[in-house]
Structures are given as C-alpha cells and as structure tokens.
Tab-separated table of C-alpha atoms in Angstrom:
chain	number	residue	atom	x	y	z
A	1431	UNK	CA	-97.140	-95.674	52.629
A	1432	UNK	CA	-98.044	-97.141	49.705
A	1433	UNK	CA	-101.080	-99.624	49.474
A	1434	UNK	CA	-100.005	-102.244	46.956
A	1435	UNK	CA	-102.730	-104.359	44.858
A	1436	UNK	CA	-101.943	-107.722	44.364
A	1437	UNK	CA	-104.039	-107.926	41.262
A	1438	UNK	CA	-102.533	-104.867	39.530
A	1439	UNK	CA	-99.066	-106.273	40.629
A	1440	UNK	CA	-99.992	-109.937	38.708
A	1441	UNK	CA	-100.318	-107.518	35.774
A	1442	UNK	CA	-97.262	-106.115	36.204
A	1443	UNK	CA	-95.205	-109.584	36.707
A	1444	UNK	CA	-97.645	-110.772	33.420
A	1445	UNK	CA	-95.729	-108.376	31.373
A	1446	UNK	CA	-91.984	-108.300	32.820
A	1447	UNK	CA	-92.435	-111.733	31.341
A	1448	UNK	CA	-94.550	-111.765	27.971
A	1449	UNK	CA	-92.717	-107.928	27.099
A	1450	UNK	CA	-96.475	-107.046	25.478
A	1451	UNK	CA	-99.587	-105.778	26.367
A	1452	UNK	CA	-101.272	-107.818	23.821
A	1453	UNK	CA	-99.024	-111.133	24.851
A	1454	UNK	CA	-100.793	-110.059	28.619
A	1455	UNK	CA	-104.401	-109.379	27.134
A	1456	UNK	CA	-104.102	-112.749	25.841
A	1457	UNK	CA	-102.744	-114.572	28.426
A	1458	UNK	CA	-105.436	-113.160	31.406
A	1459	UNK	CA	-108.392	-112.610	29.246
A	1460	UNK	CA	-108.536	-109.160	28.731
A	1461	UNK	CA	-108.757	-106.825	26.351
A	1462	UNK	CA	-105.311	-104.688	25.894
A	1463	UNK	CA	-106.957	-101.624	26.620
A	1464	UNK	CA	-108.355	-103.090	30.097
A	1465	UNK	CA	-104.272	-104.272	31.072
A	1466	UNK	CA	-103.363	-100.570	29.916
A	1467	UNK	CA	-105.522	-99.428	32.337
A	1468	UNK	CA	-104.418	-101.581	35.147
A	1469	UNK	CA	-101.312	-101.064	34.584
A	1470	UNK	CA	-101.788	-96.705	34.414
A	1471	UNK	CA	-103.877	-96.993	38.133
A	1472	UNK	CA	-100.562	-98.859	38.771
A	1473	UNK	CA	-98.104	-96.380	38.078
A	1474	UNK	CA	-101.088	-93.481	39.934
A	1475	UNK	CA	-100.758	-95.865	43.170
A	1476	UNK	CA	-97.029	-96.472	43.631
A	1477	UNK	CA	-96.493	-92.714	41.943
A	1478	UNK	CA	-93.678	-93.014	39.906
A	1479	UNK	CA	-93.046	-94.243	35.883
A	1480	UNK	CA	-93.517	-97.703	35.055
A	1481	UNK	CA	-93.349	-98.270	31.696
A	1482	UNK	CA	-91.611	-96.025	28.804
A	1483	UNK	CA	-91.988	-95.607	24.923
A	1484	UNK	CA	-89.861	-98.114	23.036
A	1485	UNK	CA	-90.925	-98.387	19.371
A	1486	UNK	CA	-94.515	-98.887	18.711
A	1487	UNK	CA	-95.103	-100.694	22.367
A	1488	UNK	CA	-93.558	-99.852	25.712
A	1489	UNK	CA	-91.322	-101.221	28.007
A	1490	UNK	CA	-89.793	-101.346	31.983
A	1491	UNK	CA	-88.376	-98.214	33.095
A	1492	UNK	CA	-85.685	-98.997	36.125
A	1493	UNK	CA	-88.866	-98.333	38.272
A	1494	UNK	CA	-90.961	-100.988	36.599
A	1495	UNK	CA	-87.859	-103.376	36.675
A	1496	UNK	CA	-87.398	-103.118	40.582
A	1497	UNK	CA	-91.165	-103.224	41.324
A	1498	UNK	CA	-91.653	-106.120	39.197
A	1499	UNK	CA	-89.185	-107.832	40.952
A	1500	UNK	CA	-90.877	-107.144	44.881
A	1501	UNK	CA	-93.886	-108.305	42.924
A	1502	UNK	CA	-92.439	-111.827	42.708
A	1503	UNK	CA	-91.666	-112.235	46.123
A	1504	UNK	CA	-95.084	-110.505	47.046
A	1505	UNK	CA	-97.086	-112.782	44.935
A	1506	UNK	CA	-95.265	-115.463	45.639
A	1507	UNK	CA	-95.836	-114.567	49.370
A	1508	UNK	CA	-99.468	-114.159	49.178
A	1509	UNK	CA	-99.824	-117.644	47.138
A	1510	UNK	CA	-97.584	-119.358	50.253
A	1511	UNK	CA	-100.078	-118.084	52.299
A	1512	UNK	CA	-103.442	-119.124	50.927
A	1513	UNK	CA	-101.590	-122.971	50.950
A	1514	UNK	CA	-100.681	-122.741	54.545
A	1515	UNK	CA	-104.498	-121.345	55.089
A	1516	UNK	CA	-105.664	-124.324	53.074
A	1517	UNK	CA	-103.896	-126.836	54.704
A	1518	UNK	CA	-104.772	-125.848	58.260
A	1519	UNK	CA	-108.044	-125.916	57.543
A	1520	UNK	CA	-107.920	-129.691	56.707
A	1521	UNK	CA	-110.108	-128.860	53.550
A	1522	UNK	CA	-109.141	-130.402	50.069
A	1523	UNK	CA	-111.057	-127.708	47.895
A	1524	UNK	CA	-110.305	-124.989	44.861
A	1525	UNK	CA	-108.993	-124.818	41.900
A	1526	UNK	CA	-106.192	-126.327	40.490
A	1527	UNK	CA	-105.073	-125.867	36.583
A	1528	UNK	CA	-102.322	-128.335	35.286
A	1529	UNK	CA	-101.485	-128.551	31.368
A	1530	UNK	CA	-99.699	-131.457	29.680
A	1531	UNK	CA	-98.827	-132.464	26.294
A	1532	UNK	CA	-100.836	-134.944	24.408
A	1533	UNK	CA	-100.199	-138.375	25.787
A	1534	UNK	CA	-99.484	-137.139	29.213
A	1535	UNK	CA	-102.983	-135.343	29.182
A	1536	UNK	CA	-104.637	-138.465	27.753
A	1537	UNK	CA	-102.855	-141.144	30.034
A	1538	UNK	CA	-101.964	-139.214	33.364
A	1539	UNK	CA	-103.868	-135.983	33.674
A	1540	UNK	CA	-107.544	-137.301	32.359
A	1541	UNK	CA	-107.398	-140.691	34.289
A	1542	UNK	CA	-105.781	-138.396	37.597
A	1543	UNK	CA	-108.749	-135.902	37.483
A	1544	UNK	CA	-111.177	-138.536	37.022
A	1545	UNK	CA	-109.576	-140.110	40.534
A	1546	UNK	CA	-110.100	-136.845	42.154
A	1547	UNK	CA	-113.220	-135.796	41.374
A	1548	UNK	CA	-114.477	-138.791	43.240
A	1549	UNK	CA	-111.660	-138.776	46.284
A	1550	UNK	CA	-111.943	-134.908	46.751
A	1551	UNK	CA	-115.469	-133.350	44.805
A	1552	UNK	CA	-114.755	-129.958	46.559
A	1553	UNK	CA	-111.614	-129.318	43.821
A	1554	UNK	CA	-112.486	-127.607	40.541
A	1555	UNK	CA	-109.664	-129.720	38.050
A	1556	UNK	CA	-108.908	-127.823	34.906
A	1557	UNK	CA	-107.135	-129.334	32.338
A	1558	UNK	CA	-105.402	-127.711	28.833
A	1559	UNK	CA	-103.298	-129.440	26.231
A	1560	UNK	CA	-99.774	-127.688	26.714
A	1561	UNK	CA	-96.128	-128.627	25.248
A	1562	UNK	CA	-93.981	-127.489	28.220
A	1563	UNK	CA	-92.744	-124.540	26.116
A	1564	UNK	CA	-96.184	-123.083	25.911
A	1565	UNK	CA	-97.074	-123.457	29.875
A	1566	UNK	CA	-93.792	-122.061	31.076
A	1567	UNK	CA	-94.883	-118.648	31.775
A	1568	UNK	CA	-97.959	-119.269	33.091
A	1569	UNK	CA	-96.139	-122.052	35.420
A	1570	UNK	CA	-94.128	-119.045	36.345
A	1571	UNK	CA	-96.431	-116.538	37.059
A	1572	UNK	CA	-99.751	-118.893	38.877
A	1573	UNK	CA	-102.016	-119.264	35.210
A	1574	UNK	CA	-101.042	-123.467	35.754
A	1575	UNK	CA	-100.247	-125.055	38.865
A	1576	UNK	CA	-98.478	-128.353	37.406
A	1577	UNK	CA	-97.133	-129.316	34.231
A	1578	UNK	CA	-96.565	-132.478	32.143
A	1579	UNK	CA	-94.025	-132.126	29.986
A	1580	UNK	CA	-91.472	-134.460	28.306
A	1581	UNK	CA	-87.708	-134.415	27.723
A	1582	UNK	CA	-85.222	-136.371	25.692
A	1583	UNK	CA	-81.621	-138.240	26.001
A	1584	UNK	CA	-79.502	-135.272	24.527
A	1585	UNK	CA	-82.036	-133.017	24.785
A	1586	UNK	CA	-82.380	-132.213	28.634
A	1587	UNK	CA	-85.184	-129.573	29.491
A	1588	UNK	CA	-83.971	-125.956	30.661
A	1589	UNK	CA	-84.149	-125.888	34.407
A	1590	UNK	CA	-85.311	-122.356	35.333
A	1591	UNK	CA	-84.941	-120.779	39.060
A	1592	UNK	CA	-88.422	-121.159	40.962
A	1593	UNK	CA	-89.677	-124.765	39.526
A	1594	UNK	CA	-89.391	-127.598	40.258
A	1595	UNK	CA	-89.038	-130.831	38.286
A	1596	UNK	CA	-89.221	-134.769	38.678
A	1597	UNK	CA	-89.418	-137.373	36.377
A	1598	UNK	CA	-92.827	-139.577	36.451
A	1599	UNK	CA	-92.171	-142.293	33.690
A	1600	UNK	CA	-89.257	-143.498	31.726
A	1601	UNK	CA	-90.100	-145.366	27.889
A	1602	UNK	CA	-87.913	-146.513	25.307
A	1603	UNK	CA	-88.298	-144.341	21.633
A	1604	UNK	CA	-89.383	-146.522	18.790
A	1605	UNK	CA	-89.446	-146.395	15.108
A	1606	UNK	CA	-92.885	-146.634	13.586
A	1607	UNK	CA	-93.129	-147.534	9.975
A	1608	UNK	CA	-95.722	-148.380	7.641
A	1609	UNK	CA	-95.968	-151.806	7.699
A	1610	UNK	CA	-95.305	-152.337	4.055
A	1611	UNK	CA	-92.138	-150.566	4.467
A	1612	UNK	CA	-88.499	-153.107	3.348
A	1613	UNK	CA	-87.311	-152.620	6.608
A	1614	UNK	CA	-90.844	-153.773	8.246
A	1615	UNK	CA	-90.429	-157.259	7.479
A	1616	UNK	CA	-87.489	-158.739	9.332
A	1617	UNK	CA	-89.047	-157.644	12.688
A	1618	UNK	CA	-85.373	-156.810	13.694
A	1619	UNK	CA	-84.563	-153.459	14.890
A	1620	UNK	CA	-84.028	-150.516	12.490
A	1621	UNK	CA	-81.283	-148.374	11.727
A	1622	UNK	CA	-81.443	-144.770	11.734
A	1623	UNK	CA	-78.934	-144.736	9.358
A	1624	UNK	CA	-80.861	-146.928	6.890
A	1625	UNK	CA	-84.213	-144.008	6.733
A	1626	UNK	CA	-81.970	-141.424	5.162
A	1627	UNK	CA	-84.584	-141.141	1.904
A	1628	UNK	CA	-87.468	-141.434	4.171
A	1629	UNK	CA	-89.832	-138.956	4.481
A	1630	UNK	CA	-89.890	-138.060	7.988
A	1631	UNK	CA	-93.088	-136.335	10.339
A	1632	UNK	CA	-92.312	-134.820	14.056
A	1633	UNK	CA	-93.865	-132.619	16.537
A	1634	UNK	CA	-94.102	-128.758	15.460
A	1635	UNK	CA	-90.430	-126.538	15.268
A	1636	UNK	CA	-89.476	-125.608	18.488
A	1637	UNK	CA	-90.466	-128.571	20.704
A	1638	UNK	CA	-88.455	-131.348	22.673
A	1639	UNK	CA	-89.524	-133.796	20.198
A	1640	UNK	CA	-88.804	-132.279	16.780
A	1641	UNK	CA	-85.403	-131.392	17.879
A	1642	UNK	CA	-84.962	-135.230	18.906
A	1643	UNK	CA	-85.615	-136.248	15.930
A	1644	UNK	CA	-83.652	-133.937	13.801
A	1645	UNK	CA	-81.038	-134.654	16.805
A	1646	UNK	CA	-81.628	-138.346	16.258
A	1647	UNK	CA	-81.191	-138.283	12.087
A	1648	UNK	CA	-77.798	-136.068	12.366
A	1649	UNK	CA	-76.015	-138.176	15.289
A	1650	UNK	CA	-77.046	-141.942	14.364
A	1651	UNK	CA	-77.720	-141.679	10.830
A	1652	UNK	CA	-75.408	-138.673	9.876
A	1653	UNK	CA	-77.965	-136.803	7.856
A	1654	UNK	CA	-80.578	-134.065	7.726
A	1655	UNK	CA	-84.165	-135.833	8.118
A	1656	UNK	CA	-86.347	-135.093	5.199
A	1657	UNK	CA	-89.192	-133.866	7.491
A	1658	UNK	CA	-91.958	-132.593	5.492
A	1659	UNK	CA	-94.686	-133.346	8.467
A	1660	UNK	CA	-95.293	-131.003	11.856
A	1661	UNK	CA	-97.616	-132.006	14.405
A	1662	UNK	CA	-98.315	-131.917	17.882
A	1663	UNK	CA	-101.123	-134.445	17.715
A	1664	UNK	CA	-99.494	-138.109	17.953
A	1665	UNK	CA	-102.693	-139.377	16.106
A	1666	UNK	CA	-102.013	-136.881	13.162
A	1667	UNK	CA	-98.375	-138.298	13.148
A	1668	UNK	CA	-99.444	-142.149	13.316
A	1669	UNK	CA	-102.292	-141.325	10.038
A	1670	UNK	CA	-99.264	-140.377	8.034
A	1671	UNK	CA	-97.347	-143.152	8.679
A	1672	UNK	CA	-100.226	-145.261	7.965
A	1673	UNK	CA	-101.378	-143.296	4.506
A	1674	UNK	CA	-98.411	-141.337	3.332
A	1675	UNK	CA	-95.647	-143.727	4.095
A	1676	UNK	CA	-93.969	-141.452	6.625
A	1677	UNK	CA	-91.495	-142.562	9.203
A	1678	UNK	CA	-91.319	-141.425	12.598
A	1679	UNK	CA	-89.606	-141.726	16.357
A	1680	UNK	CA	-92.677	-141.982	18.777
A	1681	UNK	CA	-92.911	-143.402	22.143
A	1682	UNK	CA	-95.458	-146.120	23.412
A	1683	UNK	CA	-97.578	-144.471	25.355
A	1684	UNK	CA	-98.908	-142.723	22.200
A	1685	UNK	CA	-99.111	-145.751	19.978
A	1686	UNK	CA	-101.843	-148.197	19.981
A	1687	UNK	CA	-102.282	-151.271	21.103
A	1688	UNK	CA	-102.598	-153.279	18.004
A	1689	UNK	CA	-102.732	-151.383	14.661
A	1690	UNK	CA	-101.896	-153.575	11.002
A	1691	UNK	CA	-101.201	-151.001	9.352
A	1692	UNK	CA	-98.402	-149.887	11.401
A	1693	UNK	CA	-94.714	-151.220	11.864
A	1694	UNK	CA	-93.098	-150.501	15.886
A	1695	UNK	CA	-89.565	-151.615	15.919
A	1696	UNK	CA	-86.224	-150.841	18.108
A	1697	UNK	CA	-83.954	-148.932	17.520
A	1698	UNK	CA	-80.843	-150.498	16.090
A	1699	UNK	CA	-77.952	-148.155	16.789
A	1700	UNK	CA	-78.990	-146.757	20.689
A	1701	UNK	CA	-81.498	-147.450	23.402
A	1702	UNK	CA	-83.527	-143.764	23.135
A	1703	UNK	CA	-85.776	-143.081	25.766
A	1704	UNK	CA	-88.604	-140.231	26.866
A	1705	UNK	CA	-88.780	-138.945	30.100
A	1706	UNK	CA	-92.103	-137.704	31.170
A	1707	UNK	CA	-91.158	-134.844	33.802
A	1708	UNK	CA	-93.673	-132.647	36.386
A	1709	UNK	CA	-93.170	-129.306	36.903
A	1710	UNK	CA	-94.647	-127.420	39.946
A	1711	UNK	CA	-93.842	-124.163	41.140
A	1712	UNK	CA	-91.241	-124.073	43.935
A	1713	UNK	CA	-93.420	-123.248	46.456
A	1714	UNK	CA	-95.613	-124.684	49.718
A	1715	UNK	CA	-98.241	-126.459	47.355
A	1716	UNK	CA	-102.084	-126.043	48.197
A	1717	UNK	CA	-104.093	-129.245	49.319
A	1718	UNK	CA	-105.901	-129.480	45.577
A	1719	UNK	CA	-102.635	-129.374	44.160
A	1720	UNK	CA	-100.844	-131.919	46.843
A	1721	UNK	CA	-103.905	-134.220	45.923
A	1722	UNK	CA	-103.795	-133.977	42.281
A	1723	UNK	CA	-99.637	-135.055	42.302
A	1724	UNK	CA	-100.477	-137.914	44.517
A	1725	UNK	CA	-103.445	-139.191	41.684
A	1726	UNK	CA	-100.787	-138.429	39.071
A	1727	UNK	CA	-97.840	-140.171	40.418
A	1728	UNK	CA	-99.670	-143.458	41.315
A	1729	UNK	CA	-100.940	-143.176	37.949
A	1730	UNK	CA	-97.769	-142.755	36.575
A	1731	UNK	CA	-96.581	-146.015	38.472
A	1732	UNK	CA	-99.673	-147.827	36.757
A	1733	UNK	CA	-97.918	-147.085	33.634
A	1734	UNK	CA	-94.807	-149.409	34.165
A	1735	UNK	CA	-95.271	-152.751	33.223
A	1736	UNK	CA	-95.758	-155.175	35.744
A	1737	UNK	CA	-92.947	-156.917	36.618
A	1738	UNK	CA	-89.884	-154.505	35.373
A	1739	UNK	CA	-87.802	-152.881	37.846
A	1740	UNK	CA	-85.657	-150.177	36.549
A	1741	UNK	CA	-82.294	-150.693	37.172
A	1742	UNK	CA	-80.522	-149.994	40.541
A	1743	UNK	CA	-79.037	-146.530	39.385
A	1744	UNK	CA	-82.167	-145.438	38.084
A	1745	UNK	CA	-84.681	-146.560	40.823
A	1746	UNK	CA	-82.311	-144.580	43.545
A	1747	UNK	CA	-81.899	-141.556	41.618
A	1748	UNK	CA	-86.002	-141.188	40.660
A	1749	UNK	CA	-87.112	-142.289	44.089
A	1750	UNK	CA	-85.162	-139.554	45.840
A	1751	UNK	CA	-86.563	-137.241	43.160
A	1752	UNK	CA	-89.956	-138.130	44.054
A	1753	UNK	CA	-89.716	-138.018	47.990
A	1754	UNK	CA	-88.572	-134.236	47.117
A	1755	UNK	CA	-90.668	-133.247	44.906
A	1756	UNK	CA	-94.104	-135.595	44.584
A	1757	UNK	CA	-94.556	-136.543	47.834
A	1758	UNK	CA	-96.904	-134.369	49.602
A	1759	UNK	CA	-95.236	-131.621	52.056
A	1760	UNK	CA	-96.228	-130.662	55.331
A	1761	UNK	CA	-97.607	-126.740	55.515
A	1762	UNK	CA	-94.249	-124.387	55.589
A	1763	UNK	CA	-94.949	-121.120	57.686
A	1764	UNK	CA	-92.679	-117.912	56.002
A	1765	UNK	CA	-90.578	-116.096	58.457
C-alpha cells in the first residue's frame, strides 16, 4: 500500500497547473530546487515516473497525469474535512486568504476584515491585491480562499469547473474626462464615438477591463482606442486624466467623491455596467471563510444607494445567486 503525503501531493497539483518548477517555487515559497526535491521523494513513495524531459524543463508522464488527478479529489477531500471539523466544533478560528482587485480590496475586503477582526478575533484575515486572472490558480489549488473579481457587459468571466461565482454589486461605467475637455461642458452624456482622437488609459493587457474598453471603442465608437496608458491602479488612471488629458471608462466605486479637476459623465450610446463577482471554491466552506462572505456581502449591500431597488429581473436572478452561493451552508459530511 502506498502511504500518500498530502503535502508532496499539493506539489504535485501546484505544477499540473503552473507546467514549471519555477512557476511552483514561486507560487509556495520555495526555492526550485526544494519543489524538485519534493517532487523526486514523490515519485520514491508512489514508485513509478512522474515527470519526463521535455526541452529544458520537464513535464507529466501518463503516471503524473493520473496521480495528479486522485490528488484533486484527495486534497479536495482532506480540505472538506478540516471544514466539517471546524464547524462541529462551533469555533470561528484560522486562516482565511481572499485577494481582490483594487476597489474591491479597498471598499469590500479592507472594511470586511476590519468587521471580523472584532466579531471573530480567533481568524487570521489575509488580504493581497489580485485581478481575478492572477488568483485563479491559487483559487484552484487552496493558496486563496475567496476572490473579488470584476466582469463586464460583453465581456462575461470564464466559468471554470470547481468554483463558484455570484455577483455582489452592480454599477453603471462612466466616462471620466478632464474637466477642461469640449465635451466636459454641456454636462450631457458623452459619446464614445465622439473620443476617437483621444488619448485613452485602461487597466494592464490581459484584464477584464482593458478588453472593455478596447471592446467599448470598436462596438460604440467603431474605432481602435488610442491607448497609450496601462494600469491596474485606478488612482494612476484618474492622475492621467487629471494631468495628461487622458480619457477613460471607470466605474464609481473607484472615483472620488468630489474632484475639480475631473469630468464623470454617462454614457451616451449604452447603459455599461461592472459587475463585481465572488469566487469561492466549490466546496463545504470553513467557519473563517463562511464569516468573512457574510462581512463581505452585507458590505456589499452598504454599497447600493439607499433607496434604489434593482429592477424585478435583476433582484430575482442575484438573490437566488446569493442564497446559493453567499449564504452560509450547513456542514456537508462526504460519503
């Protein structure tokens, strides 16, 4: 029989999903020599091949393939089973690690742990700056319990096997401008179509909200978005509107309140809106974790104006999503 260790196994699952031993150093903290050796007391325990020559690096033999794949269902397993251990204790304690992108760290995640550590001391919070893209894999594989990320109308998030996802907040997109911009002044909305020699500034390539806006520029306006500016830092994006007469698509929870020097107008041709979205792993959560989605959900509620109701459609379809996903679940015992 062969004695399998969890710990090794993590390694294992680390790389059938970042394809590198350096991607896997990086990810757990180690140096690549330390996940070699892991991964070579591995391959001693279960005594067969894991991994092959493939270039300069390695890869999965059909071995390593199949064992990374019981290694899923084993981790996932032994995770299932610390949360059912939690929960019968009654204890809200440990650790719990959730990532979000900018605004959702700043208004959600900061403001959530701040709730807990007061509510339920015994829970170590840990909180990162993540664009959904980044966190994925560690979502995945147990690095980060919970996720903020964001998506966009026509540009829906991938929905891999294993998560879970439920929208938290709903916001119209606005145009910011400088506020001596032409188009500023009428306090109307502003076409899309009218920014076509504007010098544009988005998120980095490769996220949700630099493909909106290129999506945006092509589908409304009918042109390619000069976009000379790439940041993941909202505040980075609002200082070149401000100073360098850039224009950009931004949503209101990372504006602020009251700023001269900036311009925040509708849309003209479409209503776009942001969907803030949580991601959890689609499994029996812990008590730390079931305590930090309650403090995030009611603050995500906080975050509607008071007064607005969304509209019948909307309210049904969100509420159901929340009594499946936010709402905390009783303990699930695996057969």
């Amino acid at each position: 029989m062969v004695a399998l260790d969890l710990r090794r196994l993590r390694f294992l699952r680390e790389f059938e999903e970042r394809g590198t031993l350096a991607a896997v150093a990086a990810a757990l903290g180690y140096s690549p020599s330390a996940v070699s050796q892991q991964l070579a007391l591995l391959e001693r325990e279960v005594g067969t091949r894991l991994f092959e020559k493939a270039g300069r690096g390695v890869r999965l033999t059909d071995a390593g393939q199949l064992l990374a794949r019981h290694a899923r269902v084993l981790l996932s397993a032994a995770e299932a089973a610390e949360a059912d251990l939690a929960a019968l204790s009654g204890a809200v304690r440990g650790t719990v690690r959730a990532g979000g992108l900018q605004s959702a760290a700043r208004r959600l995640l900061v403001p959530a742990v701040a709730r807990l550590t007061v509510e339920h001391p015994q829970v170590r919070a840990e909180i990162s700056e993540l664009e959904l893209e980044q966190a994925l894999p560690g979502l995945r594989l147990g690095a980060v319990d919970l996720m903020i990320g964001d998506e966009y109308d026509g540009h829906p998030r991938p929905r891999p096997a294993g998560l879970r996802f439920a929208v938290l907040h709903e916001e119209p997109l606005k145009v910011v401008l400088p506020a001596t911009h032409p188009l500023a002044r009428t306090g109307g909305p502003v076409p899309i179509a009218m920014l076509r020699s504007d010098v544009w500034a988005a998120s980095d390539e490769g996220t949700g909200h630099h493909a909106m806006v290129v999506g945006t520029c092509r589908s409304l306006g009918g042109y390619e978005p000069d976009l000379r500016h790439r940041s993941s830092d909202a505040d980075v994006q609002l200082e070149l509107v401000r100073v360098a007469a850039a224009v950009a698509l931004m949503p209101p929870l990372t504006l602020p309140a009251d700023d001269p020097a900036l311009a925040v107008r509708d849309v003209a041709e479409a209503t776009l809106r942001r969907r803030l979205v949580v991601v959890t792993r689609d499994s029996p959560p812990a008590p730390a974790l079931t305590a930090l989605l309650a403090a995030v959900t009611d603050q995500a509620r906080q975050l509607e104006p008071s007064g607005s109701e969304p509209t019948p459609g909307r309210r049904s379809r969100r509420s159901a999503e929340e009594g499946r996903v936010l709402a905390p679940q009783p303990p699930q015992v695996l057969p």
